[in-house]
Short mmCIF file of C-alpha atoms and ligand atoms in Angstrom, two decimals:
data_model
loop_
_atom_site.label_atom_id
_atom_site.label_comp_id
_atom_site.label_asym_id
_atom_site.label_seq_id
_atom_site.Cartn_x
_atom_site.Cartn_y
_atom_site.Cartn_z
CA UNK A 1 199.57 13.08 63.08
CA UNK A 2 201.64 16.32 62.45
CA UNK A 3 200.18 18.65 60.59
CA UNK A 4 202.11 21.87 59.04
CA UNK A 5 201.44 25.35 58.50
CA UNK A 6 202.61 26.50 54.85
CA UNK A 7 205.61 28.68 56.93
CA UNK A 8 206.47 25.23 58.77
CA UNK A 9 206.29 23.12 55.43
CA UNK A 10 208.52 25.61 53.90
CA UNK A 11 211.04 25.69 57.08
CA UNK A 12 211.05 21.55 56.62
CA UNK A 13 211.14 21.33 53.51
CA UNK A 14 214.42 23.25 53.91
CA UNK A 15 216.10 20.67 56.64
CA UNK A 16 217.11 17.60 54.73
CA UNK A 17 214.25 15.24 56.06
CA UNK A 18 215.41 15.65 59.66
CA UNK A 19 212.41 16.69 60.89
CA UNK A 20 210.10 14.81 58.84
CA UNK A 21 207.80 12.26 60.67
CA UNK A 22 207.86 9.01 59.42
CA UNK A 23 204.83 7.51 58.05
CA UNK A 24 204.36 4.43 60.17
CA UNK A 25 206.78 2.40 62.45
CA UNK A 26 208.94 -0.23 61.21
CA UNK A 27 208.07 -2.73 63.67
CA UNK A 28 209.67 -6.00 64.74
CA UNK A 29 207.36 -8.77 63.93
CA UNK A 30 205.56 -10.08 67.12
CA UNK A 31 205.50 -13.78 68.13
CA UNK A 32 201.87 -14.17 67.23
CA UNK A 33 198.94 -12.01 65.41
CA UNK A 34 195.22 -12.60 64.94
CA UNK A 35 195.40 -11.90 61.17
CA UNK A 36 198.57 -11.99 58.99
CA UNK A 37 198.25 -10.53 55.72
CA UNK A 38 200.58 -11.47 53.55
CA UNK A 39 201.37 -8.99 50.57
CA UNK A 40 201.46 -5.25 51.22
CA UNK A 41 199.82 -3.90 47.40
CA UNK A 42 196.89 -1.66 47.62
CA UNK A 43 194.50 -4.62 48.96
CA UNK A 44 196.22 -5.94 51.42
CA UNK A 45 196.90 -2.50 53.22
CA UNK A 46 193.11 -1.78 52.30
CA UNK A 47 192.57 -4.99 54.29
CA UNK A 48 194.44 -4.52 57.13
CA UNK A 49 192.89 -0.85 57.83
CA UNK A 50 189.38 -1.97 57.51
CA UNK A 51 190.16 -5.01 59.97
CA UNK A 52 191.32 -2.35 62.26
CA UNK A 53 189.13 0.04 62.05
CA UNK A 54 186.06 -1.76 60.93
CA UNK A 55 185.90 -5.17 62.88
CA UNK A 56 187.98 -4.22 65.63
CA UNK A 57 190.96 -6.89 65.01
CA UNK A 58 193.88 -4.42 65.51
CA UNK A 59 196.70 -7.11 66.08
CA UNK A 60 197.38 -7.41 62.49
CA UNK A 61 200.73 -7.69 60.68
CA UNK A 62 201.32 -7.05 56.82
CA UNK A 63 204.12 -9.07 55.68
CA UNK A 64 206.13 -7.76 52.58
CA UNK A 65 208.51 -9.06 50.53
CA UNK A 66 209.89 -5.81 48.90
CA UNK A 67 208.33 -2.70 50.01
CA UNK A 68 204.72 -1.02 50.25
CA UNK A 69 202.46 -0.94 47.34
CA UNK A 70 205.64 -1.38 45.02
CA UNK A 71 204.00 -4.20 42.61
CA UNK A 72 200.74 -3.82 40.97
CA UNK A 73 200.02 -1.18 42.81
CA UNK A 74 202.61 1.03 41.85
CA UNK A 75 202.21 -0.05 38.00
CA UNK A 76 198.82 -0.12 37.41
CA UNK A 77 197.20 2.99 35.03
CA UNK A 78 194.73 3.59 38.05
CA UNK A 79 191.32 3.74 35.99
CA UNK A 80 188.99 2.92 38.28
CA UNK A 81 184.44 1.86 37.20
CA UNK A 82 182.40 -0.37 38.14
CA UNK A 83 180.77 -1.02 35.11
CA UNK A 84 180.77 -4.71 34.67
CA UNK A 85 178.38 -6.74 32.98
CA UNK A 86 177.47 -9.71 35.87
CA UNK A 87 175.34 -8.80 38.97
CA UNK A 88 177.93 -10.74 40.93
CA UNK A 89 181.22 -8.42 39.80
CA UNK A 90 179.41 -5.56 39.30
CA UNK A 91 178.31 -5.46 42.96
CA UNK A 92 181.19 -5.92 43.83
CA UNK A 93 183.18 -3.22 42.30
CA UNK A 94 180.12 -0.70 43.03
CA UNK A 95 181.15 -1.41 46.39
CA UNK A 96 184.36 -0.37 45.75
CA UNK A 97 183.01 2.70 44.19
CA UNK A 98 180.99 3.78 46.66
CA UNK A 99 184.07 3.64 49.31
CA UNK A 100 186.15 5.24 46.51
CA UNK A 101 183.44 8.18 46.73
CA UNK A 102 184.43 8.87 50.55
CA UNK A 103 187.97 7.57 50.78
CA UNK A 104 190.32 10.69 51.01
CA UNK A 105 188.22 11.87 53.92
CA UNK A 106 188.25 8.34 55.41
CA UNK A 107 191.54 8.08 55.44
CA UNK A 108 192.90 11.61 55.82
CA UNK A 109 194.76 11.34 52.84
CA UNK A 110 194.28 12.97 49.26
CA UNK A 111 193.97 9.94 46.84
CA UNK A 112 193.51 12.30 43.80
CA UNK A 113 190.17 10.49 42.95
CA UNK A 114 188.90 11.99 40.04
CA UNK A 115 185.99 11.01 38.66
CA UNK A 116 186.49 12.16 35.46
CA UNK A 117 184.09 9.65 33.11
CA UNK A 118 185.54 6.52 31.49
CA UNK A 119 184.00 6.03 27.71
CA UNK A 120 184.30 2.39 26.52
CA UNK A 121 184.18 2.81 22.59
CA UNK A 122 182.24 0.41 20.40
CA UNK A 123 183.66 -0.09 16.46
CA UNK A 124 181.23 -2.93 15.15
CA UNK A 125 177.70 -3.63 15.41
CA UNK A 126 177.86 -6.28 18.15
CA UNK A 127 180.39 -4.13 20.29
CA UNK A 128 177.32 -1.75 20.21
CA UNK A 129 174.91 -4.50 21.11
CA UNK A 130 177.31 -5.79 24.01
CA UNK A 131 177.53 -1.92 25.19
CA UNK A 132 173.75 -2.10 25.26
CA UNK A 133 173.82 -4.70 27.00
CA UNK A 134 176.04 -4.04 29.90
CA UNK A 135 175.10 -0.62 30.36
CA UNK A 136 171.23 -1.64 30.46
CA UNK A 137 172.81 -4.42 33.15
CA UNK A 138 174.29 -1.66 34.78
CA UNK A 139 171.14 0.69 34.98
CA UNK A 140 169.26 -2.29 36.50
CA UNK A 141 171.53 -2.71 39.32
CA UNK A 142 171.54 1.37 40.08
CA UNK A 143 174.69 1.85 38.65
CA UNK A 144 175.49 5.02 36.44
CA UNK A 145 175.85 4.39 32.45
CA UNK A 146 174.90 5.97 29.01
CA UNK A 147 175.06 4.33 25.67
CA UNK A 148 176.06 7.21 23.19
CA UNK A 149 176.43 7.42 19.63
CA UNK A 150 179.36 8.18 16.61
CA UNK A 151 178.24 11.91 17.17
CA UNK A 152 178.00 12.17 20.69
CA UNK A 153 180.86 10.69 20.96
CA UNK A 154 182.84 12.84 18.60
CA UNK A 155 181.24 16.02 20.58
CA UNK A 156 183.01 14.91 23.71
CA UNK A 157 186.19 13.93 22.44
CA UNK A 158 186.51 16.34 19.53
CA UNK A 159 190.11 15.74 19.11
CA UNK A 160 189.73 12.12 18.44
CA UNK A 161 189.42 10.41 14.75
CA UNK A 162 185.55 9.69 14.25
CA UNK A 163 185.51 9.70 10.77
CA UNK A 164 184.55 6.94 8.37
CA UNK A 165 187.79 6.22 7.11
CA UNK A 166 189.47 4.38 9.64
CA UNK A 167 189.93 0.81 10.10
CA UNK A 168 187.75 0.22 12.55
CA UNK A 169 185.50 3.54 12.98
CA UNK A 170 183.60 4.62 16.40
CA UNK A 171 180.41 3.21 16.17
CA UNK A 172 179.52 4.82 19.82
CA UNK A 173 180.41 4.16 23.30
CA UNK A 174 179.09 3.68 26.86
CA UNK A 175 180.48 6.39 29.20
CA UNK A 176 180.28 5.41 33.10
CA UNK A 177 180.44 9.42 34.07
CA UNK A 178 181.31 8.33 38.13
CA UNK A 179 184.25 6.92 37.34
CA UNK A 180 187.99 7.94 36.68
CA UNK A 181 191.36 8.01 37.91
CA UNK A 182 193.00 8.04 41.23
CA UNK A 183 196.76 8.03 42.25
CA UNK A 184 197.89 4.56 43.07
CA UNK A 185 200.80 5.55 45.45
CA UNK A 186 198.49 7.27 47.53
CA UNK A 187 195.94 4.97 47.95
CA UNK A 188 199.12 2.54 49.34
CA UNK A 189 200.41 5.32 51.60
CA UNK A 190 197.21 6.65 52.75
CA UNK A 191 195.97 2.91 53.96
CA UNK A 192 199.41 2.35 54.99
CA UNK A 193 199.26 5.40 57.12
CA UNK A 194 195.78 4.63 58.36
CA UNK A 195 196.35 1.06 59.45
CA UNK A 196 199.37 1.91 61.47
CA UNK A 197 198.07 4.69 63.28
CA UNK A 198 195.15 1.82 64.38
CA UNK A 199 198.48 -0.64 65.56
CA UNK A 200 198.74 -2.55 63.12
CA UNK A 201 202.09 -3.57 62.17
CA UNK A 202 203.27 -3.47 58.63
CA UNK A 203 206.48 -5.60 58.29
CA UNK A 204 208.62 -4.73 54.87
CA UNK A 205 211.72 -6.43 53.59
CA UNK A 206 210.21 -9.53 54.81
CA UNK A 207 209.09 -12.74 51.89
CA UNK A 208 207.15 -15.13 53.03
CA UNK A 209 208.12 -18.40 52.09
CA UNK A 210 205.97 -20.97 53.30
CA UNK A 211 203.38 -21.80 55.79
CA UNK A 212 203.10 -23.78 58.83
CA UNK A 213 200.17 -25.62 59.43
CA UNK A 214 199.36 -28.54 62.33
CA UNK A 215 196.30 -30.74 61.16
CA UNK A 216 195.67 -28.81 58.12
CA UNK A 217 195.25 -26.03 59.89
CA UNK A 218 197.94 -22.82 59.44
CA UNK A 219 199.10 -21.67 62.32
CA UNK A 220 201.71 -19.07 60.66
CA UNK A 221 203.99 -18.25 58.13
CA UNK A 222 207.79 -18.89 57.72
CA UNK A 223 210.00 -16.00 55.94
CA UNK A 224 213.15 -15.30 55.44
CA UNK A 225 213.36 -13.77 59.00
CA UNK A 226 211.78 -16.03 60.66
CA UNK A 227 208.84 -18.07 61.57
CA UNK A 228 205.73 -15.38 62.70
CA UNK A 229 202.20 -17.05 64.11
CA UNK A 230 199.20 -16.04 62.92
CA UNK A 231 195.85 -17.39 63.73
CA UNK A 232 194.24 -16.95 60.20
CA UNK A 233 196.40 -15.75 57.23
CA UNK A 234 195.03 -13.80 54.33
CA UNK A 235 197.40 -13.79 51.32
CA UNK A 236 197.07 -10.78 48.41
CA UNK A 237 199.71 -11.59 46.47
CA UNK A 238 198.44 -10.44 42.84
CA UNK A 239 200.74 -12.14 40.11
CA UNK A 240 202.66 -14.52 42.72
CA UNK A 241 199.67 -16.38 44.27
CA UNK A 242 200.10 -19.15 41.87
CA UNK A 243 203.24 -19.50 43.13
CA UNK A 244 202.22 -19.23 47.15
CA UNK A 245 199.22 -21.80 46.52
CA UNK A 246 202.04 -24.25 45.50
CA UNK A 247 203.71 -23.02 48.42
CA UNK A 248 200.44 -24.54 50.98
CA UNK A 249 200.34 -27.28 49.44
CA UNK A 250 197.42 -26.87 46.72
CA UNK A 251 196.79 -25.28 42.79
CA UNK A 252 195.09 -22.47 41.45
CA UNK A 253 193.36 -21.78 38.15
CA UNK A 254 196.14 -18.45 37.86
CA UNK A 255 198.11 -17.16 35.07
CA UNK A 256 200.69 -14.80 35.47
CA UNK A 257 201.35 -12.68 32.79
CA UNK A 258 203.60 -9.25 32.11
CA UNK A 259 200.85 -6.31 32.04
CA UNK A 260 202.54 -3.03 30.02
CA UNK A 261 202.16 0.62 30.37
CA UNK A 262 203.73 3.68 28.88
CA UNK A 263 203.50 7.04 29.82
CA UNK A 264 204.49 10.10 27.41
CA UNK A 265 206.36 13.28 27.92
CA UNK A 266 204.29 15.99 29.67
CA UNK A 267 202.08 17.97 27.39
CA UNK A 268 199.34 20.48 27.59
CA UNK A 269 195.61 19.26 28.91
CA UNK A 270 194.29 17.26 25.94
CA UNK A 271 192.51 14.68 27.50
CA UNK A 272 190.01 15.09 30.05
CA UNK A 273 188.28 11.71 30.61
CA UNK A 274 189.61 7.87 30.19
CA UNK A 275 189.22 6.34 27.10
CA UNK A 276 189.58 2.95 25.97
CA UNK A 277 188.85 0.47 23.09
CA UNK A 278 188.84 -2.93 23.05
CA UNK A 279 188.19 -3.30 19.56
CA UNK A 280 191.61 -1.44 18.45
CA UNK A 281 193.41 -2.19 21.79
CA UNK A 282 194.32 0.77 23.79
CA UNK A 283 193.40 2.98 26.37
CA UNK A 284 194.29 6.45 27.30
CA UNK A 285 193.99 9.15 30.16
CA UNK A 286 196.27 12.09 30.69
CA UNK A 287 197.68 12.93 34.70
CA UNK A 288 197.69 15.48 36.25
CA UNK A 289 201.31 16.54 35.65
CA UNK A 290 199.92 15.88 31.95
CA UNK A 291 201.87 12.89 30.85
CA UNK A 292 199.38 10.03 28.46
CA UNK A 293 198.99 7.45 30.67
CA UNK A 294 198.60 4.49 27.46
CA UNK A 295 198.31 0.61 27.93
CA UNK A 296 196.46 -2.03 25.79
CA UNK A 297 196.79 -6.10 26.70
CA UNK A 298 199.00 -8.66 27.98
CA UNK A 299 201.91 -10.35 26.73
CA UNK A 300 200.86 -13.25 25.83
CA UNK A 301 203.26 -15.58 27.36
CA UNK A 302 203.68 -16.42 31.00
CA UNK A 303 206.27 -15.05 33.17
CA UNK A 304 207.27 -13.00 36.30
CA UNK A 305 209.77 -10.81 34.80
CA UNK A 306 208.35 -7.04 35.58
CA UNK A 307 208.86 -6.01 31.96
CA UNK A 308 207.28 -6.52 28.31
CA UNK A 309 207.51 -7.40 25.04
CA UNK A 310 208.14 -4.60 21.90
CA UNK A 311 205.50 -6.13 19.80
CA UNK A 312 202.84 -5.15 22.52
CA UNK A 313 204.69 -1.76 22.42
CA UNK A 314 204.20 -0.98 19.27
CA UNK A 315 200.63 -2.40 18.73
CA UNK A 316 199.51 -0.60 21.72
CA UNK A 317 200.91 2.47 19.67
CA UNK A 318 199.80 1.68 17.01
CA UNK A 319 196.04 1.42 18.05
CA UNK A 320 196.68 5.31 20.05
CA UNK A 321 198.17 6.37 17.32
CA UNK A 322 195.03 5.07 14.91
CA UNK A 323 192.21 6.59 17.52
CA UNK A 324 194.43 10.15 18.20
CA UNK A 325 196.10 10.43 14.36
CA UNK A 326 197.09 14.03 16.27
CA UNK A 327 199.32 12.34 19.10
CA UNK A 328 201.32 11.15 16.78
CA UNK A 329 204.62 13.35 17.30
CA UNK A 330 204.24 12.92 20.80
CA UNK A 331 207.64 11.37 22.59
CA UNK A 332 206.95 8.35 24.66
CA UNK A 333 209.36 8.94 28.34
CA UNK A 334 208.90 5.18 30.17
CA UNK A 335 207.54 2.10 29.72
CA UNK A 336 207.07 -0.76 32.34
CA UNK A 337 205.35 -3.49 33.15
CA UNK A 338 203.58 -6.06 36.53
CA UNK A 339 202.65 -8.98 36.97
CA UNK A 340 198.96 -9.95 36.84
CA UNK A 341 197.22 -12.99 37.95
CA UNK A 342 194.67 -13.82 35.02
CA UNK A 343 191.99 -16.41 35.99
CA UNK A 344 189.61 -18.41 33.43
CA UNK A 345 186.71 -16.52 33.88
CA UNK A 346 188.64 -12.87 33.95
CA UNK A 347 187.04 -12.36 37.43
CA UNK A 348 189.42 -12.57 41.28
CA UNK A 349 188.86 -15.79 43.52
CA UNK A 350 188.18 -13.85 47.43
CA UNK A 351 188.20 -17.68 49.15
CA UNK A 352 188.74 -20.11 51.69
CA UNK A 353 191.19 -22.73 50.70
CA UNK A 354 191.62 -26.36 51.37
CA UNK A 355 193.93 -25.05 54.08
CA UNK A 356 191.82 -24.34 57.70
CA UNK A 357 192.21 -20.50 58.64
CA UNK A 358 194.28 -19.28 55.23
CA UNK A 359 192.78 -17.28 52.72
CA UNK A 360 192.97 -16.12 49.00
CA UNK A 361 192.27 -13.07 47.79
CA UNK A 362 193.45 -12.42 43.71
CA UNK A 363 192.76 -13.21 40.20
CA UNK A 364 191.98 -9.44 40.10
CA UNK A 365 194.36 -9.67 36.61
CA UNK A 366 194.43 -6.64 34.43
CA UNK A 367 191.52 -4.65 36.72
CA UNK A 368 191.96 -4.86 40.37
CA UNK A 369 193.31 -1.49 41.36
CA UNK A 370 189.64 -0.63 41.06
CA UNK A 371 188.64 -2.66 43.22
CA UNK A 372 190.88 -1.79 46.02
CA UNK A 373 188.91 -0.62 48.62
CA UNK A 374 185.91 -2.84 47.89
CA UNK A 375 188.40 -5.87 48.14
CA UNK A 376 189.76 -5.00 51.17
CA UNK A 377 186.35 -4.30 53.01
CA UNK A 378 184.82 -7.79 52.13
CA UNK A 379 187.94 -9.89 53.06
CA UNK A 380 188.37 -7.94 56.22
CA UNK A 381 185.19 -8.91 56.81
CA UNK A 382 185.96 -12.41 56.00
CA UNK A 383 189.36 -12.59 58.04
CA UNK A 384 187.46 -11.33 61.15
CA UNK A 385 184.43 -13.50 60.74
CA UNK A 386 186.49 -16.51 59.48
CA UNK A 387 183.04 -16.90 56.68
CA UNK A 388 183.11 -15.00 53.76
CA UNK A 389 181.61 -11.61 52.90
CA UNK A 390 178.22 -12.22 51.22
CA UNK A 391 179.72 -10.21 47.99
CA UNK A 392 182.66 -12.27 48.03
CA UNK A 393 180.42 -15.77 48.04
CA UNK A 394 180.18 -15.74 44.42
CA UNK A 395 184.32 -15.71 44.02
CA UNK A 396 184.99 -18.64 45.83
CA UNK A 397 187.45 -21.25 44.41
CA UNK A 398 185.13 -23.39 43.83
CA UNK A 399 183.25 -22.19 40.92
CA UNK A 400 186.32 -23.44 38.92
CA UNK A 401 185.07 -27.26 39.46
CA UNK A 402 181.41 -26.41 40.17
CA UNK A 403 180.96 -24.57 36.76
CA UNK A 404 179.02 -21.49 38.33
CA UNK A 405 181.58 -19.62 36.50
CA UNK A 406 180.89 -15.27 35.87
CA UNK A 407 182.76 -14.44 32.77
CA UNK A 408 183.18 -10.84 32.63
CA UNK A 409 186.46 -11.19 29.31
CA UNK A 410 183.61 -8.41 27.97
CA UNK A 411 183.94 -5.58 30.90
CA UNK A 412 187.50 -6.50 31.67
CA UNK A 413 188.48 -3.67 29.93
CA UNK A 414 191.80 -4.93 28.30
CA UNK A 415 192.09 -8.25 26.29
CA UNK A 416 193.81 -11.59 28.36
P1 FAD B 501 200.11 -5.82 44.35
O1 FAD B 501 200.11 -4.35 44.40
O2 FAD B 501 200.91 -6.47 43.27
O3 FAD B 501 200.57 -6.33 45.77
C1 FAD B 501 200.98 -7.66 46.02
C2 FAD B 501 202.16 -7.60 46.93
O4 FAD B 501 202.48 -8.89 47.38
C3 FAD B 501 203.40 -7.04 46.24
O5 FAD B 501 203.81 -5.84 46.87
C4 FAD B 501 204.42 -8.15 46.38
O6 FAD B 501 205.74 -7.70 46.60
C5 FAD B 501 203.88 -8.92 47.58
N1 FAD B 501 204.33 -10.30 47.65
C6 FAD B 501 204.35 -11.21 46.66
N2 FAD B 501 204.86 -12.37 47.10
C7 FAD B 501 205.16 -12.20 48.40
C8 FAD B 501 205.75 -13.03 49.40
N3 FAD B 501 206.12 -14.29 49.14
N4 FAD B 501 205.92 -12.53 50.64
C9 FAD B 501 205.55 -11.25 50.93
N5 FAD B 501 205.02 -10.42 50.00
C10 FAD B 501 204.83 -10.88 48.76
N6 FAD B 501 193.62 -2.25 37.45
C11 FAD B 501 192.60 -1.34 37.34
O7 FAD B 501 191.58 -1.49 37.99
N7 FAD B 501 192.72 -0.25 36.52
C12 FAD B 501 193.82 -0.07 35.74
O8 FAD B 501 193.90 0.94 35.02
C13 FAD B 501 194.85 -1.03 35.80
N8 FAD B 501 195.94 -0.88 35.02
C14 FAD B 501 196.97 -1.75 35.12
C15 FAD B 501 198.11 -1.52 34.35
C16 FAD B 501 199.24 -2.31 34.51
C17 FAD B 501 200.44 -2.04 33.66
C18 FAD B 501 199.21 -3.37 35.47
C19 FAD B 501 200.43 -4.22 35.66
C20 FAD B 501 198.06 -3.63 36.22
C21 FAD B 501 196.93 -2.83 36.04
N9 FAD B 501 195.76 -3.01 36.80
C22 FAD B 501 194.72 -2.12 36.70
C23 FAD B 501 195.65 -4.16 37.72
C24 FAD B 501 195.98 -3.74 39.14
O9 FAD B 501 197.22 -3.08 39.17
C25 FAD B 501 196.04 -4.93 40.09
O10 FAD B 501 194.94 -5.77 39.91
C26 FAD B 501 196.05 -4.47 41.53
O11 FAD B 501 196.96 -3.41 41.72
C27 FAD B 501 196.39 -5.60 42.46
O12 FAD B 501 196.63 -5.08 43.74
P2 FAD B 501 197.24 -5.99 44.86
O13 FAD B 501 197.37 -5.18 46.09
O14 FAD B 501 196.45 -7.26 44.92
O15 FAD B 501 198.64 -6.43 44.25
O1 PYC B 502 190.29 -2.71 34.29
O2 PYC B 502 189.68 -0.78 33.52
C1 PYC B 502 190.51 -1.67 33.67
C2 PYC B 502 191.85 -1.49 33.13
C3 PYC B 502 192.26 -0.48 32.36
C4 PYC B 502 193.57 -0.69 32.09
C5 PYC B 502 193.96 -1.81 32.71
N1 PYC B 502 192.87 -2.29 33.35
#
């Protein structure tokens, strides 16, 4: 890996990307790989590094339709906790945190991760008792989390309306002080970067369109380039799994629904944490180059058009505008929206399927960015061994007929 001095960034910067090194290779697919992942978001590349460099399976492609970490990934409002209410999901994105804690040095790349404190805010007595609840949940697993009250509350975010007056007023929150924000693009490059530089390929401009399989076993996947073998397939599609279960040949319990997010024009620091309500319906943070960084829930019809309704617009305004009455002349720049792949029990299926050797991993909906590097580690783990993680058990398929359901609609953050 190149590195620069600031005289020979300034000299490059200066020579119209000719002497830039690329990032990784744009390889031609080989015949044949040990692991194809198909789907090159945030979790698959997370995936693909940690089979590398973790369970020594470096003849891995990454198979993408469009180009590297361009759908959820890219779109996502990057708040990242692991504050969830089940010991199942809560282990498992604690995981996540904990690799979150060390991941710019893991990688050798700067993923911005801040951990600036998320407050969930509670506006009626039983969102106070649920806060109770989870956060006491949380304690008991050794996971960070304070239940405050109206006036704490209003001491740490002075600038927002606590008064009695409001439609629904701030009863308290729970603030998970370890977590935060991180910058989505990076955590795609940085993997991306990492997983090459172990060999593994990662293939872009490339759909996948169906899979091969010889006595229900899958033996590869076709694409619109071309057949490409693979001796067990892993598939992190986010809001098009539905679609490539129907594509092998089976269903799964997945809606796919348009998530929104706005961001505003840059103004000065305001907002130092991540703060959301589920009660009102909106979340905020503030980036670094200061823009509000605002979302609420999803449309509520399904679709996989990467765009939203104006009614959830304007009620996710609505809601900022009721919590931050002093926002209110702020001028929103862009709006956009993903595709995310809701399940019944708001929690991600990490599974074997009916299909010998291929493998789900989604249903992470509205909240998987968190989860990146947690996901990736325990289905690595699950592609090399061919048996699934331990912390991925409880996610398997399965639950959907055998009732062992974990319904975490409470900690999910944002309503669906
Ligand atoms: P993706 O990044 O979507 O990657 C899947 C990839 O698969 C895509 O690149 C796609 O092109 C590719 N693909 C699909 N079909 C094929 C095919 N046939 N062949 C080849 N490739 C294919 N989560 C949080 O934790 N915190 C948040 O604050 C948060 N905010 C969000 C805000 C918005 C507006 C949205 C939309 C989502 C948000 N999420 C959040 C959810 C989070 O973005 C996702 O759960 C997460 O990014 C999923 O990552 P992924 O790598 O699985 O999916
Ligand atoms: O899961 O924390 C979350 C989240 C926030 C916004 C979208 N998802």
């Amino acid at each position: 890996m190149q590195r620069y001095s600031g005289f020979g960034l300034f000299k490059h910067s200066l020579s119209h990307n000719e002497n830039w090194q690329r990032m990784w290779r744009n390889p031609k697919p080989k015949p044949v790989y040990d692991v194809i992942i198909v789907g090159g978001g945030g979790h698959g590349l997370a995936t693909a590094y940690y089979l590398a460099k973790e369970f020594g399976v470096k003849n891995v492609a990454v198979v993408e339709k469009g180009w590297l970490g361009g759908g959820n990934t890219a779109r996502n409002t990057t708040i990242v906790r692991s504050n969830y209410l089940w010991d199942e999901s809560a282990m498992l994105y604690e995981h996540a945190m904990k690799l979150w804690e060390g991941l710019s040095q893991d990688i050798n790349y700067n993923v911005m991760f801040s951990q600036r404190g998320v407050f969930n805010l509670g506006h009626t007595l039983q969102d106070m008792r649920d806060i109770e609840r989870r956060v006491s949940a949380n304690r008991l697993n050794g996971i960070d989390g304070e239940v405050l009250n109206a006036q704490q509350v209003s001491d740490l975010i002075p600038f927002m309306d606590c008064s009695k007056n409001t439609r629904y007023p701030v009863m308290g929150a729970s603030l998970q002080r370890r977590g935060g924000v991180a910058r989505h693009d990076a955590v795609a490059w940085g993997y991306a970067r990492a997983a090459d530089a172990l060999g593994v390929d990662l293939i872009q401009q490339t759909e996948v369109t169906g899979f091969r399989k010889e006595n229900g076993v899958v033996i590869g996947v076709e694409t619109n380039k071309g057949f490409i073998g693979g001796k067990r397939v892993g598939v992190v599609t986010a809001g098009n799994s539905g679609h490539m279960a129907k594509l092998a040949g089976f269903r799964m319990p997945i809606e796919s629904h348009p998530l929104q997010a706005l961001v505003s024009e840059p103004i000065k620091p305001i907002i130092d944490s991540v703060i959301m309500s589920n009660a009102v319906h909106g979340y905020i943070s503030q980036s670094d180059k200061g823009d509000l960084v605002i979302g609420a829930g999803i449309d509520g019809y399904v679709g996989y058009g990467q765009r939203g309704s104006y009614p959830t617009i304007e009620h996710t305004l609505q809601a900022i505008v009721e919590l931050f009455p002093v926002l209110s002349r702020v001028r929103m720049n862009r709006q956009w929206g993903g595709i995310v792949d809701t399940t019944p029990d708001a929690c991600p299926i990490i599974s074997k399927t009916p299909v010998q050797n291929l493998f789900f991993n989604c249903g992470w909906g509205t909240g998987g960015f968190k989860a990146t590097p947690g996901s990736g580690h325990v289905f690595a783990a699950s592609l090399a061994k061919g048996e699934m993680h331990e912390l991925a058990k409880p996610f398997a398929m399965d639950r959907f007929y055998n009732g062992a359901l974990i319904d975490e609609h409470g900690a999910a953050g944002v309503a669906h």
